[in-house]
């Protein structure tokens, strides 16, 4: 239908809408949201070319986190479900922007560049956000609507259902959409996570430990 009636109001159908800064399309392909992120990142190239000869390594990281990372991170726990092919569009722009900012040649190793600065790739940022969500679930700091979002193996015996060291029971999904959901992907990531990281006391400590597991030599502020 073109619209639905609710009380005395007619709600018109739309193919997309922006909610809390994230664009939702009617089929949840996340194409419009990813286009939005890519356009914001592309707008940074002329700025980075203008300043790259006047900044230090510390400046590079500060500018990156302010103008690139913040745009990638916002909402990525949901739009990150779009699939690797679509997420790679953002990864390519992240790589290019870092090379411009750091004054590196186009063929400079992407892996080496991220290692030099201790910066997470887009997939790692997605995983960190999803894992932080799961950690906060076990710490019981999420809104009440997520009270029973995950089911742990410990729940079978009625004990320690909120112990962060518990494994999450994964529900089999029949579609790629379901397999990429936070509930399914969160279970996979959490169950394979090192126990030492799970036993963190705060979300900040958890995020730091997770990043250190990817960059063991990196000193995280």
PDB file of C-alpha atoms in Angstrom:
ATOM      1  CA  UNK A   1       0.000   0.000   0.000  1.00  0.00           C
ATOM      2  CA  UNK A   2       1.013   3.591  -0.588  1.00  0.00           C
ATOM      3  CA  UNK A   3       0.078   4.511   2.966  1.00  0.00           C
ATOM      4  CA  UNK A   4      -1.339   3.044   6.164  1.00  0.00           C
ATOM      5  CA  UNK A   5      -3.794   4.560   8.605  1.00  0.00           C
ATOM      6  CA  UNK A   6      -2.941   4.943  12.266  1.00  0.00           C
ATOM      7  CA  UNK A   7      -5.569   6.612  14.445  1.00  0.00           C
ATOM      8  CA  UNK A   8      -6.452   9.754  12.457  1.00  0.00           C
ATOM      9  CA  UNK A   9      -3.173   9.864  10.556  1.00  0.00           C
ATOM     10  CA  UNK A  10      -2.118   8.616   7.150  1.00  0.00           C
ATOM     11  CA  UNK A  11       1.476   7.392   7.087  1.00  0.00           C
ATOM     12  CA  UNK A  12       2.870   7.540   3.578  1.00  0.00           C
ATOM     13  CA  UNK A  13       5.115   4.793   2.325  1.00  0.00           C
ATOM     14  CA  UNK A  14       8.696   5.778   1.541  1.00  0.00           C
ATOM     15  CA  UNK A  15      11.585   3.800   0.083  1.00  0.00           C
ATOM     16  CA  UNK A  16      14.055   5.161   2.633  1.00  0.00           C
ATOM     17  CA  UNK A  17      14.390   7.349   5.706  1.00  0.00           C
ATOM     18  CA  UNK A  18      17.096   8.696   7.963  1.00  0.00           C
ATOM     19  CA  UNK A  19      16.805   7.702  11.610  1.00  0.00           C
ATOM     20  CA  UNK A  20      19.341   8.923  14.152  1.00  0.00           C
ATOM     21  CA  UNK A  21      21.752   9.724  11.329  1.00  0.00           C
ATOM     22  CA  UNK A  22      21.547   6.289   9.676  1.00  0.00           C
ATOM     23  CA  UNK A  23      19.727   5.845   6.357  1.00  0.00           C
ATOM     24  CA  UNK A  24      17.367   2.873   6.302  1.00  0.00           C
ATOM     25  CA  UNK A  25      16.108   1.609   2.950  1.00  0.00           C
ATOM     26  CA  UNK A  26      13.010  -0.550   2.568  1.00  0.00           C
ATOM     27  CA  UNK A  27      15.011  -3.700   1.759  1.00  0.00           C
ATOM     28  CA  UNK A  28      17.802  -3.066   4.306  1.00  0.00           C
ATOM     29  CA  UNK A  29      20.502  -3.288   1.653  1.00  0.00           C
ATOM     30  CA  UNK A  30      22.318  -0.377   3.372  1.00  0.00           C
ATOM     31  CA  UNK A  31      23.310   0.949  -0.056  1.00  0.00           C
ATOM     32  CA  UNK A  32      22.146   4.499   0.699  1.00  0.00           C
ATOM     33  CA  UNK A  33      23.926   4.580   4.052  1.00  0.00           C
ATOM     34  CA  UNK A  34      27.154   3.318   2.505  1.00  0.00           C
ATOM     35  CA  UNK A  35      26.836   5.882  -0.295  1.00  0.00           C
ATOM     36  CA  UNK A  36      26.437   8.565   2.362  1.00  0.00           C
ATOM     37  CA  UNK A  37      29.566   7.438   4.223  1.00  0.00           C
ATOM     38  CA  UNK A  38      31.563   7.210   0.981  1.00  0.00           C
ATOM     39  CA  UNK A  39      30.520  10.714  -0.107  1.00  0.00           C
ATOM     40  CA  UNK A  40      31.564  12.161   3.246  1.00  0.00           C
ATOM     41  CA  UNK A  41      34.937  10.440   3.009  1.00  0.00           C
ATOM     42  CA  UNK A  42      35.493  11.582  -0.593  1.00  0.00           C
ATOM     43  CA  UNK A  43      34.979  15.196   0.504  1.00  0.00           C
ATOM     44  CA  UNK A  44      38.104  14.897   2.675  1.00  0.00           C
ATOM     45  CA  UNK A  45      40.612  14.356  -0.157  1.00  0.00           C
ATOM     46  CA  UNK A  46      41.151  18.012  -1.060  1.00  0.00           C
ATOM     47  CA  UNK A  47      41.579  18.869   2.632  1.00  0.00           C
ATOM     48  CA  UNK A  48      44.139  16.127   3.187  1.00  0.00           C
ATOM     49  CA  UNK A  49      46.136  17.044   0.089  1.00  0.00           C
ATOM     50  CA  UNK A  50      46.325  20.626   1.372  1.00  0.00           C
ATOM     51  CA  UNK A  51      47.647  19.816   4.839  1.00  0.00           C
ATOM     52  CA  UNK A  52      49.685  16.615   4.492  1.00  0.00           C
ATOM     53  CA  UNK A  53      53.047  18.396   4.164  1.00  0.00           C
ATOM     54  CA  UNK A  54      52.584  20.283   7.433  1.00  0.00           C
ATOM     55  CA  UNK A  55      51.589  17.597   9.930  1.00  0.00           C
ATOM     56  CA  UNK A  56      53.358  15.087  12.159  1.00  0.00           C
ATOM     57  CA  UNK A  57      52.536  11.420  12.714  1.00  0.00           C
ATOM     58  CA  UNK A  58      50.573  12.295  15.853  1.00  0.00           C
ATOM     59  CA  UNK A  59      48.650  14.916  13.892  1.00  0.00           C
ATOM     60  CA  UNK A  60      47.823  12.311  11.251  1.00  0.00           C
ATOM     61  CA  UNK A  61      46.208  10.031  13.820  1.00  0.00           C
ATOM     62  CA  UNK A  62      44.273  12.889  15.396  1.00  0.00           C
ATOM     63  CA  UNK A  63      42.946  14.068  12.035  1.00  0.00           C
ATOM     64  CA  UNK A  64      42.143  10.512  10.984  1.00  0.00           C
ATOM     65  CA  UNK A  65      40.110   9.794  14.111  1.00  0.00           C
ATOM     66  CA  UNK A  66      38.301  13.121  13.844  1.00  0.00           C
ATOM     67  CA  UNK A  67      37.443  13.189  10.144  1.00  0.00           C
ATOM     68  CA  UNK A  68      37.603   9.580   8.925  1.00  0.00           C
ATOM     69  CA  UNK A  69      37.168   7.103  11.766  1.00  0.00           C
ATOM     70  CA  UNK A  70      34.223   8.968  13.302  1.00  0.00           C
ATOM     71  CA  UNK A  71      32.336   8.841  10.001  1.00  0.00           C
ATOM     72  CA  UNK A  72      33.062   5.158   9.429  1.00  0.00           C
ATOM     73  CA  UNK A  73      32.274   4.093  12.977  1.00  0.00           C
ATOM     74  CA  UNK A  74      28.897   5.762  13.382  1.00  0.00           C
ATOM     75  CA  UNK A  75      26.186   3.142  12.888  1.00  0.00           C
ATOM     76  CA  UNK A  76      28.601   0.509  11.560  1.00  0.00           C
ATOM     77  CA  UNK A  77      27.320  -2.172  13.905  1.00  0.00           C
ATOM     78  CA  UNK A  78      24.132  -2.154  11.795  1.00  0.00           C
ATOM     79  CA  UNK A  79      25.207  -1.055   8.316  1.00  0.00           C
ATOM     80  CA  UNK A  80      28.251  -3.314   8.636  1.00  0.00           C
ATOM     81  CA  UNK A  81      25.814  -6.184   8.001  1.00  0.00           C
ATOM     82  CA  UNK A  82      25.732  -5.149   4.336  1.00  0.00           C
ATOM     83  CA  UNK A  83      28.361  -7.695   3.336  1.00  0.00           C
ATOM     84  CA  UNK A  84      32.061  -7.549   2.532  1.00  0.00           C
ATOM     85  CA  UNK A  85      31.698  -6.379  -1.085  1.00  0.00           C
ATOM     86  CA  UNK A  86      29.852  -3.231  -0.077  1.00  0.00           C
ATOM     87  CA  UNK A  87      32.025  -2.612   2.983  1.00  0.00           C
ATOM     88  CA  UNK A  88      35.097  -2.813   0.742  1.00  0.00           C
ATOM     89  CA  UNK A  89      33.990   0.458  -0.900  1.00  0.00           C
ATOM     90  CA  UNK A  90      34.599   2.179   2.430  1.00  0.00           C
ATOM     91  CA  UNK A  91      37.828   0.245   2.981  1.00  0.00           C
ATOM     92  CA  UNK A  92      39.245   1.471  -0.334  1.00  0.00           C
ATOM     93  CA  UNK A  93      38.522   5.085   0.622  1.00  0.00           C
ATOM     94  CA  UNK A  94      39.978   4.602   4.100  1.00  0.00           C
ATOM     95  CA  UNK A  95      43.182   3.259   2.542  1.00  0.00           C
ATOM     96  CA  UNK A  96      43.462   6.092   0.008  1.00  0.00           C
ATOM     97  CA  UNK A  97      42.796   8.813   2.572  1.00  0.00           C
ATOM     98  CA  UNK A  98      45.436   7.396   4.910  1.00  0.00           C
ATOM     99  CA  UNK A  99      47.992   7.269   2.093  1.00  0.00           C
ATOM    100  CA  UNK A 100      47.265  10.870   1.121  1.00  0.00           C
ATOM    101  CA  UNK A 101      47.438  12.056   4.716  1.00  0.00           C
ATOM    102  CA  UNK A 102      50.665  10.138   5.401  1.00  0.00           C
ATOM    103  CA  UNK A 103      52.245  11.162   2.095  1.00  0.00           C
ATOM    104  CA  UNK A 104      52.577   7.560   0.918  1.00  0.00           C
ATOM    105  CA  UNK A 105      52.639   6.393  -2.694  1.00  0.00           C
ATOM    106  CA  UNK A 106      49.542   4.778  -4.175  1.00  0.00           C
ATOM    107  CA  UNK A 107      51.157   1.303  -4.248  1.00  0.00           C
ATOM    108  CA  UNK A 108      52.355   1.480  -0.642  1.00  0.00           C
ATOM    109  CA  UNK A 109      51.282  -1.621   1.307  1.00  0.00           C
ATOM    110  CA  UNK A 110      47.889  -1.107   2.926  1.00  0.00           C
ATOM    111  CA  UNK A 111      48.606  -3.648   5.667  1.00  0.00           C
ATOM    112  CA  UNK A 112      51.917  -1.985   6.468  1.00  0.00           C
ATOM    113  CA  UNK A 113      50.250   1.429   6.584  1.00  0.00           C
ATOM    114  CA  UNK A 114      47.639   0.287   9.115  1.00  0.00           C
ATOM    115  CA  UNK A 115      50.322  -1.433  11.164  1.00  0.00           C
ATOM    116  CA  UNK A 116      52.497   1.698  11.241  1.00  0.00           C
ATOM    117  CA  UNK A 117      49.710   3.796  12.705  1.00  0.00           C
ATOM    118  CA  UNK A 118      47.954   1.052  14.679  1.00  0.00           C
ATOM    119  CA  UNK A 119      44.641   1.734  12.925  1.00  0.00           C
ATOM    120  CA  UNK A 120      41.836  -0.759  12.528  1.00  0.00           C
ATOM    121  CA  UNK A 121      40.515  -1.647   9.098  1.00  0.00           C
ATOM    122  CA  UNK A 122      36.800  -1.262   8.422  1.00  0.00           C
ATOM    123  CA  UNK A 123      35.977  -4.921   9.130  1.00  0.00           C
ATOM    124  CA  UNK A 124      37.880  -4.723  12.413  1.00  0.00           C
ATOM    125  CA  UNK A 125      36.018  -1.557  13.376  1.00  0.00           C
ATOM    126  CA  UNK A 126      32.749  -3.394  12.688  1.00  0.00           C
ATOM    127  CA  UNK A 127      33.826  -6.356  14.798  1.00  0.00           C
ATOM    128  CA  UNK A 128      34.953  -4.115  17.643  1.00  0.00           C
ATOM    129  CA  UNK A 129      31.567  -2.381  17.717  1.00  0.00           C
ATOM    130  CA  UNK A 130      29.630  -5.659  17.629  1.00  0.00           C
ATOM    131  CA  UNK A 131      31.815  -7.189  20.341  1.00  0.00           C
ATOM    132  CA  UNK A 132      31.397  -4.064  22.491  1.00  0.00           C
ATOM    133  CA  UNK A 133      27.634  -4.514  22.155  1.00  0.00           C
ATOM    134  CA  UNK A 134      27.916  -8.130  23.328  1.00  0.00           C
ATOM    135  CA  UNK A 135      30.208  -7.131  26.202  1.00  0.00           C
ATOM    136  CA  UNK A 136      27.710  -4.490  27.323  1.00  0.00           C
ATOM    137  CA  UNK A 137      24.988  -7.121  27.159  1.00  0.00           C
ATOM    138  CA  UNK A 138      26.882  -9.276  29.640  1.00  0.00           C
ATOM    139  CA  UNK A 139      27.592  -6.232  31.789  1.00  0.00           C
ATOM    140  CA  UNK A 140      23.841  -5.520  31.775  1.00  0.00           C
ATOM    141  CA  UNK A 141      24.284  -1.947  30.574  1.00  0.00           C
ATOM    142  CA  UNK A 142      22.094  -2.142  27.451  1.00  0.00           C
ATOM    143  CA  UNK A 143      18.502  -0.845  27.344  1.00  0.00           C
ATOM    144  CA  UNK A 144      15.871  -3.265  28.756  1.00  0.00           C
ATOM    145  CA  UNK A 145      14.697  -4.230  25.252  1.00  0.00           C
ATOM    146  CA  UNK A 146      17.925  -6.268  24.869  1.00  0.00           C
ATOM    147  CA  UNK A 147      17.468  -8.089  28.187  1.00  0.00           C
ATOM    148  CA  UNK A 148      17.121 -11.526  26.542  1.00  0.00           C
ATOM    149  CA  UNK A 149      18.836 -10.789  23.239  1.00  0.00           C
ATOM    150  CA  UNK A 150      21.400 -13.578  23.582  1.00  0.00           C
ATOM    151  CA  UNK A 151      21.050 -17.068  25.035  1.00  0.00           C
ATOM    152  CA  UNK A 152      24.098 -18.596  26.690  1.00  0.00           C
ATOM    153  CA  UNK A 153      24.949 -22.233  27.183  1.00  0.00           C
ATOM    154  CA  UNK A 154      25.025 -21.550  30.916  1.00  0.00           C
ATOM    155  CA  UNK A 155      21.339 -20.630  30.748  1.00  0.00           C
ATOM    156  CA  UNK A 156      20.516 -24.308  30.154  1.00  0.00           C
ATOM    157  CA  UNK A 157      21.431 -24.965  33.781  1.00  0.00           C
ATOM    158  CA  UNK A 158      20.056 -21.672  35.038  1.00  0.00           C
ATOM    159  CA  UNK A 159      23.432 -20.426  36.293  1.00  0.00           C
ATOM    160  CA  UNK A 160      25.702 -17.462  35.601  1.00  0.00           C
ATOM    161  CA  UNK A 161      23.789 -16.361  32.512  1.00  0.00           C
ATOM    162  CA  UNK A 162      25.472 -12.961  32.658  1.00  0.00           C
ATOM    163  CA  UNK A 163      29.015 -14.204  33.234  1.00  0.00           C
ATOM    164  CA  UNK A 164      31.124 -12.646  30.465  1.00  0.00           C
ATOM    165  CA  UNK A 165      33.052 -15.899  30.084  1.00  0.00           C
ATOM    166  CA  UNK A 166      29.909 -17.721  28.938  1.00  0.00           C
ATOM    167  CA  UNK A 167      29.549 -18.889  25.356  1.00  0.00           C
ATOM    168  CA  UNK A 168      26.532 -17.750  23.351  1.00  0.00           C
ATOM    169  CA  UNK A 169      24.212 -20.302  21.827  1.00  0.00           C
ATOM    170  CA  UNK A 170      24.063 -19.581  18.097  1.00  0.00           C
ATOM    171  CA  UNK A 171      20.754 -19.905  16.296  1.00  0.00           C
ATOM    172  CA  UNK A 172      21.071 -21.360  12.808  1.00  0.00           C
ATOM    173  CA  UNK A 173      20.127 -18.822  10.118  1.00  0.00           C
ATOM    174  CA  UNK A 174      18.810 -19.801   6.680  1.00  0.00           C
ATOM    175  CA  UNK A 175      19.723 -16.556   4.875  1.00  0.00           C
ATOM    176  CA  UNK A 176      22.832 -14.409   4.486  1.00  0.00           C
ATOM    177  CA  UNK A 177      20.897 -11.536   6.039  1.00  0.00           C
ATOM    178  CA  UNK A 178      20.331 -13.577   9.187  1.00  0.00           C
ATOM    179  CA  UNK A 179      23.909 -14.861   9.226  1.00  0.00           C
ATOM    180  CA  UNK A 180      25.225 -11.277   9.108  1.00  0.00           C
ATOM    181  CA  UNK A 181      22.921 -10.030  11.871  1.00  0.00           C
ATOM    182  CA  UNK A 182      24.345  -8.779  15.162  1.00  0.00           C
ATOM    183  CA  UNK A 183      22.751 -11.692  16.999  1.00  0.00           C
ATOM    184  CA  UNK A 184      24.424 -14.284  14.766  1.00  0.00           C
ATOM    185  CA  UNK A 185      27.715 -12.526  14.036  1.00  0.00           C
ATOM    186  CA  UNK A 186      27.998 -11.370  17.632  1.00  0.00           C
ATOM    187  CA  UNK A 187      27.761 -14.974  18.816  1.00  0.00           C
ATOM    188  CA  UNK A 188      30.487 -16.117  16.405  1.00  0.00           C
ATOM    189  CA  UNK A 189      32.859 -13.303  17.350  1.00  0.00           C
ATOM    190  CA  UNK A 190      32.255 -13.627  21.082  1.00  0.00           C
ATOM    191  CA  UNK A 191      32.655 -17.392  21.199  1.00  0.00           C
ATOM    192  CA  UNK A 192      36.034 -17.184  19.455  1.00  0.00           C
ATOM    193  CA  UNK A 193      37.291 -14.282  21.584  1.00  0.00           C
ATOM    194  CA  UNK A 194      40.137 -14.762  24.040  1.00  0.00           C
ATOM    195  CA  UNK A 195      38.952 -15.213  27.636  1.00  0.00           C
ATOM    196  CA  UNK A 196      41.331 -12.522  28.908  1.00  0.00           C
ATOM    197  CA  UNK A 197      39.552  -9.918  26.757  1.00  0.00           C
ATOM    198  CA  UNK A 198      36.091 -11.076  27.869  1.00  0.00           C
ATOM    199  CA  UNK A 199      36.997 -10.632  31.520  1.00  0.00           C
ATOM    200  CA  UNK A 200      37.562  -6.880  31.164  1.00  0.00           C
ATOM    201  CA  UNK A 201      36.013  -4.651  33.832  1.00  0.00           C
ATOM    202  CA  UNK A 202      34.875  -1.758  31.629  1.00  0.00           C
ATOM    203  CA  UNK A 203      33.895  -1.205  28.009  1.00  0.00           C
ATOM    204  CA  UNK A 204      36.928   1.035  27.479  1.00  0.00           C
ATOM    205  CA  UNK A 205      39.267  -1.647  28.814  1.00  0.00           C
ATOM    206  CA  UNK A 206      37.527  -4.243  26.659  1.00  0.00           C
ATOM    207  CA  UNK A 207      37.981  -2.161  23.498  1.00  0.00           C
ATOM    208  CA  UNK A 208      41.633  -1.498  24.296  1.00  0.00           C
ATOM    209  CA  UNK A 209      42.331  -5.193  24.885  1.00  0.00           C
ATOM    210  CA  UNK A 210      40.603  -6.132  21.651  1.00  0.00           C
ATOM    211  CA  UNK A 211      42.670  -3.659  19.676  1.00  0.00           C
ATOM    212  CA  UNK A 212      45.856  -4.858  21.371  1.00  0.00           C
ATOM    213  CA  UNK A 213      44.995  -8.389  20.265  1.00  0.00           C
ATOM    214  CA  UNK A 214      45.254  -7.113  16.685  1.00  0.00           C
ATOM    215  CA  UNK A 215      48.257  -4.827  17.288  1.00  0.00           C
ATOM    216  CA  UNK A 216      50.197  -6.433  20.177  1.00  0.00           C
ATOM    217  CA  UNK A 217      52.996  -3.868  19.929  1.00  0.00           C
ATOM    218  CA  UNK A 218      50.720  -0.821  19.876  1.00  0.00           C
ATOM    219  CA  UNK A 219      50.441   1.435  22.932  1.00  0.00           C
ATOM    220  CA  UNK A 220      46.767   2.415  23.090  1.00  0.00           C
ATOM    221  CA  UNK A 221      45.861   5.709  24.729  1.00  0.00           C
TER     222      UNK A 221
END
